Amino acid sequence: MTDTPHADQVRNHARWRPGWYAGRTSYAWLLPLATQPGLRNLVNEYQYALRDLPGFDLVPLEWMHVLLQEVGFTDEVDEDRIDPLLAAARERLSSTPPLTLAFHHAVVLPESLALPAEPQTNVRELRTAVRGATAEITGEASLPPEPEDVDQHVSLAHSTTEGPAIFAIATLNGTVVEPITAKVDSLSLVRLNRDHSCSEWETIAEVPLGG
């Protein structure tokens, strides 16, 4: 398991990333995890402990996910590229087996409280495959860069303020939980928006892992 250290300070998550504004959406690949019962229970345990911690907004269970790769803003990517994009992803991922991801101890990140997905090498390898499939259709030069903070985690809560993380660290470290595993057998191409405190989306299609 990767030992992810706690951040000492947090900053406000609610800020527009480059190119984003209210109402704008982006195509993106992600692993939706809302239907994983073990993960839902683990998140519930942490969020119950965090319910009175000021300075954080809890992420609704329905929006639990791991972001893999943004494709491009929907007003810049032609819709006629979606079917070829899905076909390229299905071909590239036909030999990639379903993922078994483990989640246990939550950590403080600069803008969130999160559960790292382990082994993180598996998430990185899947991201590389998805990025390669996307580049076949959109071109490498037009691909958005990787996320500012490499997204290999599930967010429990987002920070709404700036300051020391000492109380968040104490709360997470004081919460006794059991590790869980989640089997992920597909990824989703979605239409993503960031109008609210956490990312929300509409699913366009799912692509199975391992054909």
Tab-separated table of C-alpha atoms in Angstrom, residues 21-198:
chain	number	residue	atom	x	y	z
A	21	TYR	CA	-16.977	28.729	-16.007
A	22	ALA	CA	-20.579	28.305	-14.854
A	23	GLY	CA	-22.576	26.099	-17.188
A	24	ARG	CA	-19.588	24.778	-19.162
A	25	THR	CA	-19.179	21.011	-19.432
A	26	SER	CA	-16.410	18.637	-20.424
A	27	TYR	CA	-16.217	15.092	-21.721
A	28	ALA	CA	-14.272	12.923	-19.297
A	29	TRP	CA	-13.397	9.331	-18.477
A	30	LEU	CA	-13.959	8.234	-14.893
A	31	LEU	CA	-14.562	5.255	-12.639
A	32	PRO	CA	-18.011	5.695	-11.045
A	33	LEU	CA	-18.059	4.053	-7.612
A	34	ALA	CA	-21.442	4.952	-6.115
A	35	THR	CA	-22.770	1.390	-6.417
A	36	GLN	CA	-19.919	-0.212	-4.438
A	37	PRO	CA	-21.524	-1.266	-1.105
A	38	GLY	CA	-18.291	-1.706	0.853
A	39	LEU	CA	-16.999	1.670	-0.256
A	40	ARG	CA	-20.309	3.339	0.563
A	41	ASN	CA	-20.123	1.936	4.105
A	42	LEU	CA	-16.525	3.093	4.530
A	43	VAL	CA	-17.359	6.583	3.267
A	44	ASN	CA	-20.383	6.716	5.563
A	45	GLU	CA	-18.197	5.922	8.578
A	46	TYR	CA	-15.734	8.680	7.752
A	47	GLN	CA	-18.413	11.216	6.847
A	48	TYR	CA	-20.234	10.560	10.134
A	49	ALA	CA	-17.011	11.362	11.985
A	50	LEU	CA	-16.565	14.506	9.848
A	51	ARG	CA	-20.147	15.772	10.184
A	52	ASP	CA	-19.294	18.534	12.693
A	53	LEU	CA	-15.859	19.467	11.314
A	54	PRO	CA	-16.041	23.066	10.056
A	55	GLY	CA	-14.500	24.114	6.777
A	56	PHE	CA	-15.453	21.050	4.693
A	57	ASP	CA	-18.367	20.092	2.419
A	58	LEU	CA	-19.144	16.367	2.366
A	59	VAL	CA	-19.325	14.761	-1.089
A	60	PRO	CA	-22.668	12.994	-1.722
A	61	LEU	CA	-22.301	9.238	-2.174
A	62	GLU	CA	-23.833	9.375	-5.659
A	63	TRP	CA	-20.830	11.358	-6.953
A	64	MET	CA	-18.061	9.056	-5.675
A	65	HIS	CA	-15.565	8.456	-8.473
A	66	VAL	CA	-11.960	8.391	-9.628
A	67	LEU	CA	-11.285	10.813	-12.499
A	68	LEU	CA	-9.074	9.235	-15.148
A	69	GLN	CA	-8.821	11.695	-18.029
A	70	GLU	CA	-10.646	14.724	-19.330
A	71	VAL	CA	-11.228	14.602	-23.093
A	72	GLY	CA	-12.068	18.251	-23.801
A	73	PHE	CA	-14.835	20.790	-23.382
A	74	THR	CA	-18.092	19.750	-25.004
A	75	ASP	CA	-18.217	22.996	-27.005
A	76	GLU	CA	-14.800	22.174	-28.509
A	77	VAL	CA	-15.058	18.414	-29.199
A	78	ASP	CA	-17.288	17.468	-32.149
A	79	GLU	CA	-20.042	15.016	-31.255
A	80	ASP	CA	-19.129	12.896	-34.257
A	81	ARG	CA	-15.916	11.956	-32.457
A	82	ILE	CA	-17.738	10.266	-29.565
A	83	ASP	CA	-18.482	6.945	-31.310
A	84	PRO	CA	-14.891	6.579	-32.613
A	85	LEU	CA	-13.629	7.516	-29.140
A	86	LEU	CA	-15.709	4.766	-27.544
A	87	ALA	CA	-14.571	2.256	-30.174
A	88	ALA	CA	-10.902	3.128	-29.589
A	89	ALA	CA	-11.332	2.737	-25.835
A	90	ARG	CA	-13.098	-0.621	-26.187
A	91	GLU	CA	-10.295	-1.926	-28.387
A	92	ARG	CA	-7.515	-0.572	-26.145
A	93	LEU	CA	-9.120	-1.922	-22.943
A	94	SER	CA	-10.267	-5.299	-24.293
A	95	SER	CA	-7.236	-6.988	-22.718
A	96	THR	CA	-7.279	-4.951	-19.496
A	97	PRO	CA	-8.781	-7.042	-16.680
A	98	PRO	CA	-11.259	-5.576	-14.173
A	99	LEU	CA	-9.633	-3.683	-11.330
A	100	THR	CA	-9.726	-4.726	-7.698
A	101	LEU	CA	-9.079	-1.581	-5.680
A	102	ALA	CA	-8.500	-1.377	-1.935
A	103	PHE	CA	-9.516	1.542	0.297
A	104	HIS	CA	-8.692	2.015	3.973
A	105	HIS	CA	-7.144	5.054	5.653
A	106	ALA	CA	-8.276	8.522	4.571
A	107	VAL	CA	-5.802	11.353	4.115
A	108	VAL	CA	-5.817	15.136	4.017
A	109	LEU	CA	-4.970	16.468	0.551
A	110	PRO	CA	-4.510	20.168	-0.256
A	111	GLU	CA	-8.178	20.615	-1.254
A	112	SER	CA	-9.942	17.524	0.048
A	113	LEU	CA	-10.191	14.659	2.502
A	114	ALA	CA	-9.867	11.495	0.459
A	115	LEU	CA	-9.480	7.729	0.306
A	116	PRO	CA	-6.494	6.681	-1.846
A	117	ALA	CA	-7.255	3.893	-4.318
A	118	GLU	CA	-4.719	1.077	-4.064
A	119	PRO	CA	-2.689	-0.141	-5.792
A	120	GLN	CA	-2.197	3.271	-7.341
A	121	THR	CA	-0.021	1.791	-10.089
A	122	ASN	CA	-3.127	0.062	-11.480
A	123	VAL	CA	-5.009	3.351	-11.653
A	124	ARG	CA	-2.055	5.030	-13.369
A	125	GLU	CA	-1.789	2.205	-15.918
A	126	LEU	CA	-5.499	2.452	-16.691
A	127	ARG	CA	-5.193	6.222	-17.079
A	128	THR	CA	-2.287	5.737	-19.512
A	129	ALA	CA	-4.363	3.334	-21.618
A	130	VAL	CA	-7.377	5.653	-21.629
A	131	ARG	CA	-5.241	8.658	-22.504
A	132	GLY	CA	-3.691	6.719	-25.391
A	133	ALA	CA	-7.090	5.707	-26.746
A	134	THR	CA	-8.338	9.285	-26.493
A	135	ALA	CA	-5.264	10.669	-28.245
A	136	GLU	CA	-5.911	8.336	-31.211
A	137	ILE	CA	-9.131	10.232	-31.905
A	138	THR	CA	-8.577	13.780	-30.644
A	139	GLY	CA	-4.825	14.061	-31.172
A	140	GLU	CA	-2.228	14.266	-28.414
A	141	ALA	CA	-1.850	18.036	-28.724
A	142	SER	CA	-5.509	18.693	-27.942
A	143	LEU	CA	-5.663	16.499	-24.835
A	144	PRO	CA	-6.137	18.369	-21.541
A	145	PRO	CA	-3.219	17.946	-19.130
A	146	GLU	CA	-3.408	15.488	-16.259
A	147	PRO	CA	-5.197	16.786	-13.138
A	148	GLU	CA	-3.296	19.257	-10.940
A	149	ASP	CA	-3.295	16.712	-8.127
A	150	VAL	CA	-3.039	13.261	-9.672
A	151	ASP	CA	-6.522	11.888	-9.059
A	152	GLN	CA	-6.061	8.390	-7.636
A	153	HIS	CA	-8.484	8.798	-4.780
A	154	VAL	CA	-12.148	9.083	-3.846
A	155	SER	CA	-13.010	12.406	-2.222
A	156	LEU	CA	-14.909	12.347	1.085
A	157	ALA	CA	-15.133	16.120	1.506
A	158	HIS	CA	-13.837	19.289	-0.122
A	159	SER	CA	-12.240	22.147	1.756
A	160	THR	CA	-14.176	25.427	1.851
A	161	THR	CA	-11.475	27.471	3.555
A	162	GLU	CA	-7.731	27.935	3.915
A	163	GLY	CA	-5.636	27.126	6.957
A	164	PRO	CA	-3.960	24.393	9.001
A	165	ALA	CA	-5.238	20.838	8.665
A	166	ILE	CA	-4.549	19.759	12.252
A	167	PHE	CA	-8.187	19.132	13.219
A	168	ALA	CA	-8.952	17.271	9.998
A	169	ILE	CA	-5.891	15.077	10.503
A	170	ALA	CA	-6.913	14.349	14.100
A	171	THR	CA	-10.446	13.427	13.031
A	172	LEU	CA	-9.312	11.056	10.286
A	173	ASN	CA	-6.631	9.439	12.464
A	174	GLY	CA	-9.151	8.966	15.277
A	175	THR	CA	-11.691	7.168	13.089
A	176	VAL	CA	-11.309	3.380	13.324
A	177	VAL	CA	-12.342	1.643	10.094
A	178	GLU	CA	-11.802	-1.681	8.373
A	179	PRO	CA	-10.262	-1.920	4.887
A	180	ILE	CA	-12.509	-2.764	1.950
A	181	THR	CA	-12.053	-3.801	-1.670
A	182	ALA	CA	-14.088	-2.833	-4.711
A	183	LYS	CA	-14.142	-4.665	-8.040
A	184	VAL	CA	-14.456	-2.248	-10.954
A	185	ASP	CA	-15.376	-3.866	-14.263
A	186	SER	CA	-16.023	-0.795	-16.425
A	187	LEU	CA	-15.305	2.894	-16.855
A	188	SER	CA	-17.621	5.633	-18.045
A	189	LEU	CA	-17.445	8.394	-20.606
A	190	VAL	CA	-19.400	11.263	-19.079
A	191	ARG	CA	-20.438	14.860	-19.600
A	192	LEU	CA	-18.896	16.510	-16.532
A	193	ASN	CA	-19.838	19.801	-14.870
A	194	ARG	CA	-18.275	21.661	-11.964
A	195	ASP	CA	-21.029	24.134	-11.146
A	196	HIS	CA	-21.402	22.880	-7.583
A	197	SER	CA	-19.083	21.966	-4.712
A	198	CYS	CA	-18.265	18.575	-6.244
